[in-house]
């Protein structure tokens, strides 16, 4: 059994659910029962932040305030669907799910010059990666296409930010949309092989993608000489191994080939030397899901949505403590206050909002007086916060600042891959002494400047954003 200890579930129960599950099962986290029949693992997110606290019993999810009773069979299992809403254009949450599946791919794959045309339209759209780094997708594909083959494309479905469930929603609700986006990216890069890397805590997403790949092959959309076009393209679905850092692209590529998911120094970058040492484009699931719509309507139409510098729409995940939790497709540039109060209905039960976690524990925290900022990476960066996957977790009076601070440091220590000393030792020190480490400016500065990847470099900013909040 895997019980979620992510920020969303911490906010949902005040942190009490982990102890309740341990008592109900008679097993401590990280251990198993004397007869070996039950093991209990603490994980950071299972993608049920809208209905937490949550857990997985083998591959069977359940969620709700009576989680311990569900796991022990005293109450029926509850597996709630993600509530979805789109107050504006529906580019990602298309209705019905699966509609128009593979139509754009079937037209594009036989069209002369389609690879360059796809890159051009995505470039006009100014589509940036939705996984946190915000790198222009067309630039990445052009870099991969400029190298001699073989080349690869990878869909990063290792959505590890506690508080976000957008990628899980897309993979389960409309897997054909994700696969078609990956195929179009493959055509744009000149790749004959694609991979979808799905985190192990998303068993239903993995199963949905496996079924969708089989269906696409049967329909002739994948395989050799697709639709008699002379283009070869096929997809494999790969399961993750429970590591947050495997979402970082160099770590993810190592994990795909069976190596330990640790960060690799860059350069060379994956676009030069990626999977099996070949040029590889890695895009997250939400980025790829936007591609079929961009190719169909044209990049200029997409660029008119959102902000002139950060275009398009984004799926924002609202956690359980909101009055109306769920996934909302909004245009970039929408004020956070509109999302939190008008769409999400504010904090449930009339509780008081103390802090808003944005983009997972590494994204950072805002106070209730900072919600007029637009949903833009550039605007949030000015407040020391990163947009990340767009997950929003409301923290109310049930969680103290000291507990939240300890939670963030503990997350860092548990999920650091250990490949570099500043991150490995810095997060361990923070877990031992959250208050002292949070005030240790040399430690935070060292982590920011010397860590290998964004994990260690981003954590200090998140800590600062939390300690700077007025909590009264």
GROMACS .gro file of C-alpha atoms in nm:
model
  472
    1UNK     CA    1   0.000   0.000   0.000
    2UNK     CA    2   0.118   0.350  -0.090
    3UNK     CA    3  -0.018   0.636   0.118
    4UNK     CA    4   0.018   0.991  -0.012
    5UNK     CA    5   0.214   1.235   0.203
    6UNK     CA    6   0.216   1.515  -0.055
    7UNK     CA    7   0.116   1.873   0.017
    8UNK     CA    8  -0.237   1.827  -0.115
    9UNK     CA    9  -0.308   1.541   0.124
   10UNK     CA   10  -0.129   1.721   0.408
   11UNK     CA   11  -0.366   2.014   0.355
   12UNK     CA   12  -0.668   1.783   0.327
   13UNK     CA   13  -0.619   1.611   0.663
   14UNK     CA   14  -0.383   1.838   0.849
   15UNK     CA   15  -0.135   1.552   0.817
   16UNK     CA   16  -0.336   1.317   1.039
   17UNK     CA   17  -0.419   1.057   0.774
   18UNK     CA   18  -0.075   0.892   0.760
   19UNK     CA   19  -0.082   0.814   1.132
   20UNK     CA   20  -0.443   0.692   1.101
   21UNK     CA   21  -0.348   0.453   0.821
   22UNK     CA   22  -0.047   0.323   1.018
   23UNK     CA   23  -0.266   0.252   1.319
   24UNK     CA   24  -0.542   0.090   1.117
   25UNK     CA   25  -0.300  -0.141   0.933
   26UNK     CA   26  -0.068  -0.200   1.227
   27UNK     CA   27   0.225  -0.115   1.000
   28UNK     CA   28   0.463   0.182   1.003
   29UNK     CA   29   0.550   0.355   0.678
   30UNK     CA   30   0.862   0.204   0.526
   31UNK     CA   31   0.792  -0.135   0.687
   32UNK     CA   32   0.576  -0.443   0.644
   33UNK     CA   33   0.362  -0.655   0.873
   34UNK     CA   34   0.529  -0.947   1.060
   35UNK     CA   35   0.369  -1.201   0.824
   36UNK     CA   36   0.481  -1.004   0.517
   37UNK     CA   37   0.124  -0.967   0.391
   38UNK     CA   38   0.109  -0.587   0.402
   39UNK     CA   39   0.374  -0.327   0.329
   40UNK     CA   40   0.322   0.046   0.361
   41UNK     CA   41   0.514   0.306   0.163
   42UNK     CA   42   0.491   0.683   0.195
   43UNK     CA   43   0.481   0.852  -0.146
   44UNK     CA   44   0.460   1.219  -0.238
   45UNK     CA   45   0.158   1.226  -0.469
   46UNK     CA   46  -0.085   0.986  -0.636
   47UNK     CA   47  -0.272   1.248  -0.840
   48UNK     CA   48  -0.586   1.264  -0.622
   49UNK     CA   49  -0.514   1.607  -0.471
   50UNK     CA   50  -0.871   1.717  -0.551
   51UNK     CA   51  -1.018   1.448  -0.323
   52UNK     CA   52  -0.743   1.367  -0.072
   53UNK     CA   53  -0.615   1.220   0.139
   54UNK     CA   54  -0.545   0.931  -0.096
   55UNK     CA   55  -0.363   0.601  -0.128
   56UNK     CA   56  -0.301   0.309  -0.363
   57UNK     CA   57  -0.373  -0.047  -0.255
   58UNK     CA   58  -0.153  -0.224  -0.507
   59UNK     CA   59  -0.286  -0.045  -0.817
   60UNK     CA   60  -0.631   0.034  -0.679
   61UNK     CA   61  -0.673   0.401  -0.579
   62UNK     CA   62  -0.898   0.529  -0.304
   63UNK     CA   63  -0.946   0.870  -0.151
   64UNK     CA   64  -1.144   1.054   0.113
   65UNK     CA   65  -1.148   1.153   0.481
   66UNK     CA   66  -1.217   0.792   0.587
   67UNK     CA   67  -0.910   0.663   0.401
   68UNK     CA   68  -0.799   0.426   0.679
   69UNK     CA   69  -1.143   0.260   0.684
   70UNK     CA   70  -1.133   0.219   0.307
   71UNK     CA   71  -0.793   0.049   0.321
   72UNK     CA   72  -0.904  -0.192   0.594
   73UNK     CA   73  -1.236  -0.280   0.427
   74UNK     CA   74  -1.458  -0.109   0.686
   75UNK     CA   75  -1.589   0.133   0.423
   76UNK     CA   76  -1.640   0.100   0.047
   77UNK     CA   77  -1.356   0.219  -0.175
   78UNK     CA   78  -1.404   0.566  -0.324
   79UNK     CA   79  -1.229   0.647  -0.652
   80UNK     CA   80  -1.360   0.990  -0.755
   81UNK     CA   81  -1.313   1.124  -1.107
   82UNK     CA   82  -1.140   1.455  -1.164
   83UNK     CA   83  -1.394   1.740  -1.187
   84UNK     CA   84  -1.316   1.940  -1.501
   85UNK     CA   85  -1.414   2.288  -1.611
   86UNK     CA   86  -1.316   2.518  -1.895
   87UNK     CA   87  -1.449   2.874  -1.862
   88UNK     CA   88  -1.299   2.962  -2.202
   89UNK     CA   89  -1.156   2.777  -2.504
   90UNK     CA   90  -1.136   2.397  -2.476
   91UNK     CA   91  -0.809   2.301  -2.638
   92UNK     CA   92  -0.703   2.036  -2.387
   93UNK     CA   93  -1.038   1.934  -2.236
   94UNK     CA   94  -1.202   1.862  -2.569
   95UNK     CA   95  -1.556   1.728  -2.567
   96UNK     CA   96  -1.624   1.449  -2.597
   97UNK     CA   97  -1.284   1.305  -2.502
   98UNK     CA   98  -1.128   1.129  -2.798
   99UNK     CA   99  -1.322   1.327  -3.056
  100UNK     CA  100  -1.135   1.389  -3.383
  101UNK     CA  101  -0.863   1.150  -3.264
  102UNK     CA  102  -0.573   1.108  -3.511
  103UNK     CA  103  -0.735   1.320  -3.785
  104UNK     CA  104  -0.457   1.580  -3.786
  105UNK     CA  105  -0.187   1.311  -3.784
  106UNK     CA  106  -0.344   1.123  -4.074
  107UNK     CA  107  -0.353   1.442  -4.281
  108UNK     CA  108  -0.004   1.560  -4.183
  109UNK     CA  109   0.189   1.237  -4.222
  110UNK     CA  110   0.130   1.217  -4.598
  111UNK     CA  111   0.180   1.587  -4.669
  112UNK     CA  112   0.512   1.691  -4.830
  113UNK     CA  113   0.707   1.927  -4.607
  114UNK     CA  114   0.489   1.848  -4.306
  115UNK     CA  115   0.780   1.830  -4.062
  116UNK     CA  116   0.888   2.188  -4.128
  117UNK     CA  117   0.527   2.306  -4.140
  118UNK     CA  118   0.456   2.161  -3.794
  119UNK     CA  119   0.765   2.329  -3.651
  120UNK     CA  120   0.664   2.657  -3.812
  121UNK     CA  121   0.307   2.650  -3.672
  122UNK     CA  122   0.421   2.553  -3.323
  123UNK     CA  123   0.680   2.831  -3.345
  124UNK     CA  124   0.411   3.083  -3.444
  125UNK     CA  125   0.202   2.961  -3.152
  126UNK     CA  126   0.497   3.036  -2.921
  127UNK     CA  127   0.415   2.717  -2.732
  128UNK     CA  128   0.638   2.674  -2.429
  129UNK     CA  129   0.685   2.362  -2.222
  130UNK     CA  130   0.423   2.318  -1.952
  131UNK     CA  131   0.642   2.106  -1.728
  132UNK     CA  132   0.809   2.397  -1.553
  133UNK     CA  133   1.114   2.489  -1.762
  134UNK     CA  134   0.909   2.680  -2.021
  135UNK     CA  135   1.144   2.610  -2.313
  136UNK     CA  136   1.000   2.684  -2.661
  137UNK     CA  137   0.883   2.355  -2.810
  138UNK     CA  138   0.960   2.445  -3.172
  139UNK     CA  139   1.319   2.540  -3.085
  140UNK     CA  140   1.372   2.206  -2.916
  141UNK     CA  141   1.233   2.016  -3.214
  142UNK     CA  142   1.443   2.214  -3.460
  143UNK     CA  143   1.755   2.135  -3.257
  144UNK     CA  144   1.677   1.762  -3.265
  145UNK     CA  145   1.590   1.768  -3.637
  146UNK     CA  146   1.924   1.935  -3.716
  147UNK     CA  147   2.119   1.627  -3.608
  148UNK     CA  148   2.149   1.310  -3.816
  149UNK     CA  149   1.924   1.019  -3.715
  150UNK     CA  150   1.818   0.810  -3.544
  151UNK     CA  151   1.627   1.046  -3.321
  152UNK     CA  152   1.369   1.000  -3.043
  153UNK     CA  153   1.076   1.186  -2.887
  154UNK     CA  154   0.960   1.132  -2.530
  155UNK     CA  155   0.640   1.231  -2.352
  156UNK     CA  156   0.720   1.306  -1.990
  157UNK     CA  157   0.426   1.177  -1.786
  158UNK     CA  158   0.622   1.167  -1.461
  159UNK     CA  159   0.406   1.439  -1.308
  160UNK     CA  160   0.560   1.451  -0.964
  161UNK     CA  161   0.467   1.796  -0.832
  162UNK     CA  162   0.242   1.732  -0.529
  163UNK     CA  163  -0.072   1.930  -0.600
  164UNK     CA  164  -0.087   1.872  -0.976
  165UNK     CA  165  -0.299   1.612  -1.156
  166UNK     CA  166  -0.332   1.770  -1.503
  167UNK     CA  167  -0.112   1.517  -1.683
  168UNK     CA  168  -0.286   1.227  -1.512
  169UNK     CA  169  -0.621   1.368  -1.626
  170UNK     CA  170  -0.507   1.399  -1.987
  171UNK     CA  171  -0.350   1.052  -2.000
  172UNK     CA  172  -0.659   0.886  -1.853
  173UNK     CA  173  -0.930   1.100  -2.012
  174UNK     CA  174  -0.792   1.148  -2.365
  175UNK     CA  175  -0.482   0.934  -2.424
  176UNK     CA  176  -0.524   0.957  -2.802
  177UNK     CA  177  -0.474   1.333  -2.782
  178UNK     CA  178  -0.143   1.286  -2.600
  179UNK     CA  179  -0.027   1.017  -2.844
  180UNK     CA  180  -0.123   1.222  -3.149
  181UNK     CA  181   0.074   1.516  -3.010
  182UNK     CA  182   0.372   1.288  -2.957
  183UNK     CA  183   0.342   1.154  -3.312
  184UNK     CA  184   0.332   1.507  -3.457
  185UNK     CA  185   0.639   1.595  -3.249
  186UNK     CA  186   0.808   1.284  -3.384
  187UNK     CA  187   0.731   1.390  -3.740
  188UNK     CA  188   0.862   1.741  -3.669
  189UNK     CA  189   1.187   1.596  -3.530
  190UNK     CA  190   1.230   1.321  -3.789
  191UNK     CA  191   1.201   1.054  -3.518
  192UNK     CA  192   1.075   0.704  -3.585
  193UNK     CA  193   1.032   0.609  -3.222
  194UNK     CA  194   0.849   0.766  -2.930
  195UNK     CA  195   0.818   0.682  -2.562
  196UNK     CA  196   0.563   0.778  -2.300
  197UNK     CA  197   0.711   0.768  -1.950
  198UNK     CA  198   0.433   0.734  -1.691
  199UNK     CA  199   0.497   0.760  -1.319
  200UNK     CA  200   0.438   0.439  -1.125
  201UNK     CA  201   0.174   0.606  -0.906
  202UNK     CA  202  -0.049   0.646  -1.215
  203UNK     CA  203  -0.146   0.284  -1.296
  204UNK     CA  204  -0.472   0.381  -1.466
  205UNK     CA  205  -0.299   0.634  -1.687
  206UNK     CA  206  -0.047   0.370  -1.792
  207UNK     CA  207  -0.326   0.121  -1.870
  208UNK     CA  208  -0.520   0.382  -2.071
  209UNK     CA  209  -0.214   0.465  -2.278
  210UNK     CA  210  -0.133   0.099  -2.344
  211UNK     CA  211  -0.487   0.046  -2.472
  212UNK     CA  212  -0.470   0.362  -2.683
  213UNK     CA  213  -0.138   0.257  -2.840
  214UNK     CA  214  -0.282  -0.085  -2.931
  215UNK     CA  215  -0.591   0.079  -3.080
  216UNK     CA  216  -0.379   0.324  -3.281
  217UNK     CA  217  -0.165   0.043  -3.418
  218UNK     CA  218  -0.475  -0.154  -3.520
  219UNK     CA  219  -0.608   0.154  -3.701
  220UNK     CA  220  -0.278   0.201  -3.888
  221UNK     CA  221  -0.181   0.524  -3.713
  222UNK     CA  222   0.137   0.372  -3.569
  223UNK     CA  223   0.392   0.127  -3.705
  224UNK     CA  224   0.586   0.093  -4.030
  225UNK     CA  225   0.489   0.298  -4.337
  226UNK     CA  226   0.204   0.477  -4.157
  227UNK     CA  227  -0.093   0.521  -4.391
  228UNK     CA  228   0.135   0.434  -4.687
  229UNK     CA  229   0.326   0.757  -4.629
  230UNK     CA  230   0.674   0.609  -4.606
  231UNK     CA  231   0.693   0.736  -4.247
  232UNK     CA  232   0.770   0.491  -3.967
  233UNK     CA  233   0.660   0.585  -3.617
  234UNK     CA  234   0.576   0.372  -3.316
  235UNK     CA  235   0.533   0.429  -2.943
  236UNK     CA  236   0.626   0.237  -2.629
  237UNK     CA  237   0.477   0.305  -2.284
  238UNK     CA  238   0.731   0.287  -2.002
  239UNK     CA  239   0.652   0.275  -1.631
  240UNK     CA  240   0.840   0.500  -1.390
  241UNK     CA  241   1.007   0.387  -1.071
  242UNK     CA  242   0.863   0.611  -0.802
  243UNK     CA  243   1.126   0.886  -0.810
  244UNK     CA  244   1.035   1.255  -0.822
  245UNK     CA  245   1.368   1.344  -0.982
  246UNK     CA  246   1.297   1.102  -1.268
  247UNK     CA  247   1.082   1.383  -1.404
  248UNK     CA  248   1.401   1.577  -1.481
  249UNK     CA  249   1.480   1.497  -1.843
  250UNK     CA  250   1.832   1.353  -1.806
  251UNK     CA  251   1.718   1.139  -1.513
  252UNK     CA  252   1.409   1.028  -1.706
  253UNK     CA  253   1.616   0.918  -2.006
  254UNK     CA  254   1.844   0.712  -1.781
  255UNK     CA  255   1.540   0.552  -1.622
  256UNK     CA  256   1.388   0.454  -1.960
  257UNK     CA  257   1.691   0.236  -2.039
  258UNK     CA  258   1.692   0.076  -1.693
  259UNK     CA  259   1.951   0.289  -1.516
  260UNK     CA  260   1.900   0.457  -1.182
  261UNK     CA  261   1.711   0.783  -1.222
  262UNK     CA  262   1.980   1.033  -1.132
  263UNK     CA  263   2.056   1.370  -1.288
  264UNK     CA  264   2.333   1.391  -1.551
  265UNK     CA  265   2.540   1.709  -1.593
  266UNK     CA  266   2.462   1.922  -1.897
  267UNK     CA  267   2.593   1.991  -2.162
  268UNK     CA  268   2.554   1.786  -2.369
  269UNK     CA  269   2.180   1.841  -2.367
  270UNK     CA  270   1.929   1.570  -2.463
  271UNK     CA  271   1.863   1.742  -2.797
  272UNK     CA  272   2.227   1.660  -2.877
  273UNK     CA  273   2.283   1.340  -2.682
  274UNK     CA  274   1.979   1.190  -2.518
  275UNK     CA  275   1.823   0.846  -2.520
  276UNK     CA  276   2.087   0.586  -2.609
  277UNK     CA  277   2.319   0.876  -2.690
  278UNK     CA  278   2.096   0.999  -2.973
  279UNK     CA  279   1.921   1.338  -3.021
  280UNK     CA  280   1.601   1.336  -2.816
  281UNK     CA  281   1.315   1.580  -2.759
  282UNK     CA  282   1.148   1.550  -2.419
  283UNK     CA  283   0.816   1.732  -2.374
  284UNK     CA  284   0.567   1.697  -2.095
  285UNK     CA  285   0.222   1.552  -2.155
  286UNK     CA  286   0.030   1.881  -2.145
  287UNK     CA  287   0.266   2.042  -2.396
  288UNK     CA  288   0.213   1.759  -2.644
  289UNK     CA  289  -0.165   1.759  -2.590
  290UNK     CA  290  -0.176   2.117  -2.722
  291UNK     CA  291  -0.002   2.029  -3.051
  292UNK     CA  292  -0.289   1.873  -3.251
  293UNK     CA  293  -0.507   2.179  -3.190
  294UNK     CA  294  -0.224   2.414  -3.289
  295UNK     CA  295  -0.157   2.227  -3.613
  296UNK     CA  296  -0.531   2.215  -3.692
  297UNK     CA  297  -0.615   2.582  -3.629
  298UNK     CA  298  -0.276   2.737  -3.695
  299UNK     CA  299  -0.020   2.882  -3.462
  300UNK     CA  300  -0.147   3.239  -3.497
  301UNK     CA  301  -0.487   3.143  -3.355
  302UNK     CA  302  -0.323   2.982  -3.052
  303UNK     CA  303  -0.096   3.282  -2.999
  304UNK     CA  304  -0.401   3.507  -2.966
  305UNK     CA  305  -0.494   3.321  -2.648
  306UNK     CA  306  -0.333   3.405  -2.318
  307UNK     CA  307  -0.060   3.664  -2.285
  308UNK     CA  308   0.144   3.794  -2.581
  309UNK     CA  309   0.462   3.658  -2.424
  310UNK     CA  310   0.315   3.344  -2.264
  311UNK     CA  311   0.048   3.222  -2.500
  312UNK     CA  312  -0.229   2.966  -2.491
  313UNK     CA  313  -0.415   2.784  -2.218
  314UNK     CA  314  -0.305   2.579  -1.920
  315UNK     CA  315  -0.467   2.319  -1.699
  316UNK     CA  316  -0.465   2.444  -1.341
  317UNK     CA  317  -0.517   2.186  -1.066
  318UNK     CA  318  -0.709   2.300  -0.757
  319UNK     CA  319  -0.669   2.083  -0.449
  320UNK     CA  320  -0.920   1.942  -0.203
  321UNK     CA  321  -0.930   2.242   0.030
  322UNK     CA  322  -1.097   2.455  -0.237
  323UNK     CA  323  -1.476   2.476  -0.236
  324UNK     CA  324  -1.475   2.362  -0.600
  325UNK     CA  325  -1.164   2.148  -0.653
  326UNK     CA  326  -1.069   2.004  -0.990
  327UNK     CA  327  -0.891   2.082  -1.317
  328UNK     CA  328  -0.960   2.414  -1.487
  329UNK     CA  329  -0.842   2.505  -1.837
  330UNK     CA  330  -0.768   2.877  -1.828
  331UNK     CA  331  -0.582   3.122  -2.047
  332UNK     CA  332  -0.237   3.216  -1.928
  333UNK     CA  333  -0.247   3.561  -1.772
  334UNK     CA  334  -0.568   3.495  -1.578
  335UNK     CA  335  -0.533   3.654  -1.232
  336UNK     CA  336  -0.475   3.403  -0.957
  337UNK     CA  337  -0.751   3.565  -0.755
  338UNK     CA  338  -0.999   3.485  -1.032
  339UNK     CA  339  -0.889   3.120  -1.027
  340UNK     CA  340  -0.882   3.088  -0.647
  341UNK     CA  341  -1.197   3.279  -0.559
  342UNK     CA  342  -1.425   3.284  -0.865
  343UNK     CA  343  -1.349   2.942  -1.015
  344UNK     CA  344  -1.238   2.756  -0.704
  345UNK     CA  345  -1.482   2.926  -0.470
  346UNK     CA  346  -1.215   3.006  -0.213
  347UNK     CA  347  -1.127   2.777   0.074
  348UNK     CA  348  -1.394   2.520   0.161
  349UNK     CA  349  -1.602   2.552   0.476
  350UNK     CA  350  -1.523   2.917   0.525
  351UNK     CA  351  -1.173   2.841   0.648
  352UNK     CA  352  -0.905   3.105   0.626
  353UNK     CA  353  -0.645   3.088   0.351
  354UNK     CA  354  -0.300   3.108   0.506
  355UNK     CA  355  -0.084   3.021   0.204
  356UNK     CA  356  -0.120   2.910  -0.155
  357UNK     CA  357   0.133   2.659  -0.284
  358UNK     CA  358   0.195   2.716  -0.655
  359UNK     CA  359   0.366   2.461  -0.880
  360UNK     CA  360   0.446   2.205  -0.611
  361UNK     CA  361   0.685   2.230  -0.313
  362UNK     CA  362   0.962   2.358  -0.542
  363UNK     CA  363   0.732   2.620  -0.694
  364UNK     CA  364   0.683   2.823  -0.380
  365UNK     CA  365   0.416   2.989  -0.169
  366UNK     CA  366   0.206   3.304  -0.191
  367UNK     CA  367   0.007   3.477   0.079
  368UNK     CA  368  -0.362   3.570   0.047
  369UNK     CA  369  -0.258   3.930  -0.024
  370UNK     CA  370  -0.054   3.826  -0.331
  371UNK     CA  371  -0.331   3.671  -0.541
  372UNK     CA  372  -0.368   3.960  -0.787
  373UNK     CA  373  -0.063   3.836  -0.977
  374UNK     CA  374  -0.143   3.691  -1.322
  375UNK     CA  375  -0.090   3.323  -1.399
  376UNK     CA  376   0.237   3.385  -1.581
  377UNK     CA  377   0.582   3.241  -1.517
  378UNK     CA  378   0.739   3.584  -1.554
  379UNK     CA  379   0.503   3.754  -1.308
  380UNK     CA  380   0.530   3.476  -1.049
  381UNK     CA  381   0.909   3.477  -1.079
  382UNK     CA  382   0.901   3.837  -0.959
  383UNK     CA  383   0.756   3.706  -0.633
  384UNK     CA  384   1.010   3.426  -0.604
  385UNK     CA  385   0.763   3.158  -0.719
  386UNK     CA  386   0.767   2.920  -1.017
  387UNK     CA  387   0.451   2.819  -1.206
  388UNK     CA  388   0.563   2.458  -1.257
  389UNK     CA  389   0.280   2.224  -1.359
  390UNK     CA  390   0.017   2.474  -1.242
  391UNK     CA  391  -0.098   2.295  -0.928
  392UNK     CA  392  -0.256   2.513  -0.657
  393UNK     CA  393  -0.285   2.385  -0.300
  394UNK     CA  394  -0.473   2.596  -0.045
  395UNK     CA  395  -0.326   2.584   0.305
  396UNK     CA  396  -0.565   2.681   0.585
  397UNK     CA  397  -0.551   2.698   0.965
  398UNK     CA  398  -0.523   2.320   1.005
  399UNK     CA  399  -0.156   2.334   0.901
  400UNK     CA  400   0.094   2.555   1.084
  401UNK     CA  401   0.380   2.729   0.909
  402UNK     CA  402   0.634   2.526   1.107
  403UNK     CA  403   0.469   2.203   0.999
  404UNK     CA  404   0.456   2.317   0.637
  405UNK     CA  405   0.822   2.420   0.649
  406UNK     CA  406   0.923   2.081   0.789
  407UNK     CA  407   0.710   1.914   0.521
  408UNK     CA  408   0.892   2.093   0.238
  409UNK     CA  409   1.237   2.007   0.374
  410UNK     CA  410   1.132   1.646   0.433
  411UNK     CA  411   1.006   1.627   0.075
  412UNK     CA  412   1.343   1.756  -0.045
  413UNK     CA  413   1.541   1.502   0.158
  414UNK     CA  414   1.320   1.211   0.050
  415UNK     CA  415   1.319   1.293  -0.320
  416UNK     CA  416   1.673   1.422  -0.382
  417UNK     CA  417   1.847   1.175  -0.612
  418UNK     CA  418   2.172   1.225  -0.417
  419UNK     CA  419   2.386   1.279  -0.725
  420UNK     CA  420   2.525   1.613  -0.604
  421UNK     CA  421   2.646   1.706  -0.257
  422UNK     CA  422   2.477   2.048  -0.217
  423UNK     CA  423   2.129   1.909  -0.272
  424UNK     CA  424   2.183   1.576  -0.094
  425UNK     CA  425   2.339   1.719   0.221
  426UNK     CA  426   2.144   2.045   0.218
  427UNK     CA  427   1.804   1.873   0.214
  428UNK     CA  428   1.912   1.627   0.484
  429UNK     CA  429   2.019   1.915   0.704
  430UNK     CA  430   1.688   2.086   0.638
  431UNK     CA  431   1.495   1.775   0.734
  432UNK     CA  432   1.687   1.752   1.064
  433UNK     CA  433   1.652   2.122   1.151
  434UNK     CA  434   1.388   2.293   0.933
  435UNK     CA  435   1.394   2.623   1.119
  436UNK     CA  436   1.770   2.655   1.139
  437UNK     CA  437   1.834   2.550   0.778
  438UNK     CA  438   1.569   2.791   0.653
  439UNK     CA  439   1.759   3.082   0.809
  440UNK     CA  440   2.102   2.958   0.696
  441UNK     CA  441   2.172   3.193   0.404
  442UNK     CA  442   2.507   3.037   0.304
  443UNK     CA  443   2.345   2.693   0.287
  444UNK     CA  444   2.056   2.815   0.072
  445UNK     CA  445   2.292   3.009  -0.153
  446UNK     CA  446   2.518   2.707  -0.199
  447UNK     CA  447   2.223   2.485  -0.293
  448UNK     CA  448   2.100   2.743  -0.546
  449UNK     CA  449   2.434   2.790  -0.715
  450UNK     CA  450   2.593   2.445  -0.703
  451UNK     CA  451   2.313   2.187  -0.736
  452UNK     CA  452   2.311   1.991  -1.060
  453UNK     CA  453   1.945   2.036  -1.146
  454UNK     CA  454   1.641   2.249  -1.073
  455UNK     CA  455   1.546   2.034  -0.773
  456UNK     CA  456   1.826   2.159  -0.550
  457UNK     CA  457   1.836   2.501  -0.715
  458UNK     CA  458   1.463   2.570  -0.669
  459UNK     CA  459   1.413   2.446  -0.313
  460UNK     CA  460   1.582   2.748  -0.145
  461UNK     CA  461   1.352   2.993  -0.327
  462UNK     CA  462   1.048   2.794  -0.216
  463UNK     CA  463   1.174   2.797   0.144
  464UNK     CA  464   1.228   3.173   0.129
  465UNK     CA  465   0.882   3.233  -0.014
  466UNK     CA  466   0.730   3.041   0.278
  467UNK     CA  467   0.933   3.203   0.555
  468UNK     CA  468   0.853   3.548   0.412
  469UNK     CA  469   0.477   3.504   0.456
  470UNK     CA  470   0.292   3.681   0.735
  471UNK     CA  471   0.119   3.403   0.930
  472UNK     CA  472  -0.118   3.554   1.181
   0.00000   0.00000   0.00000
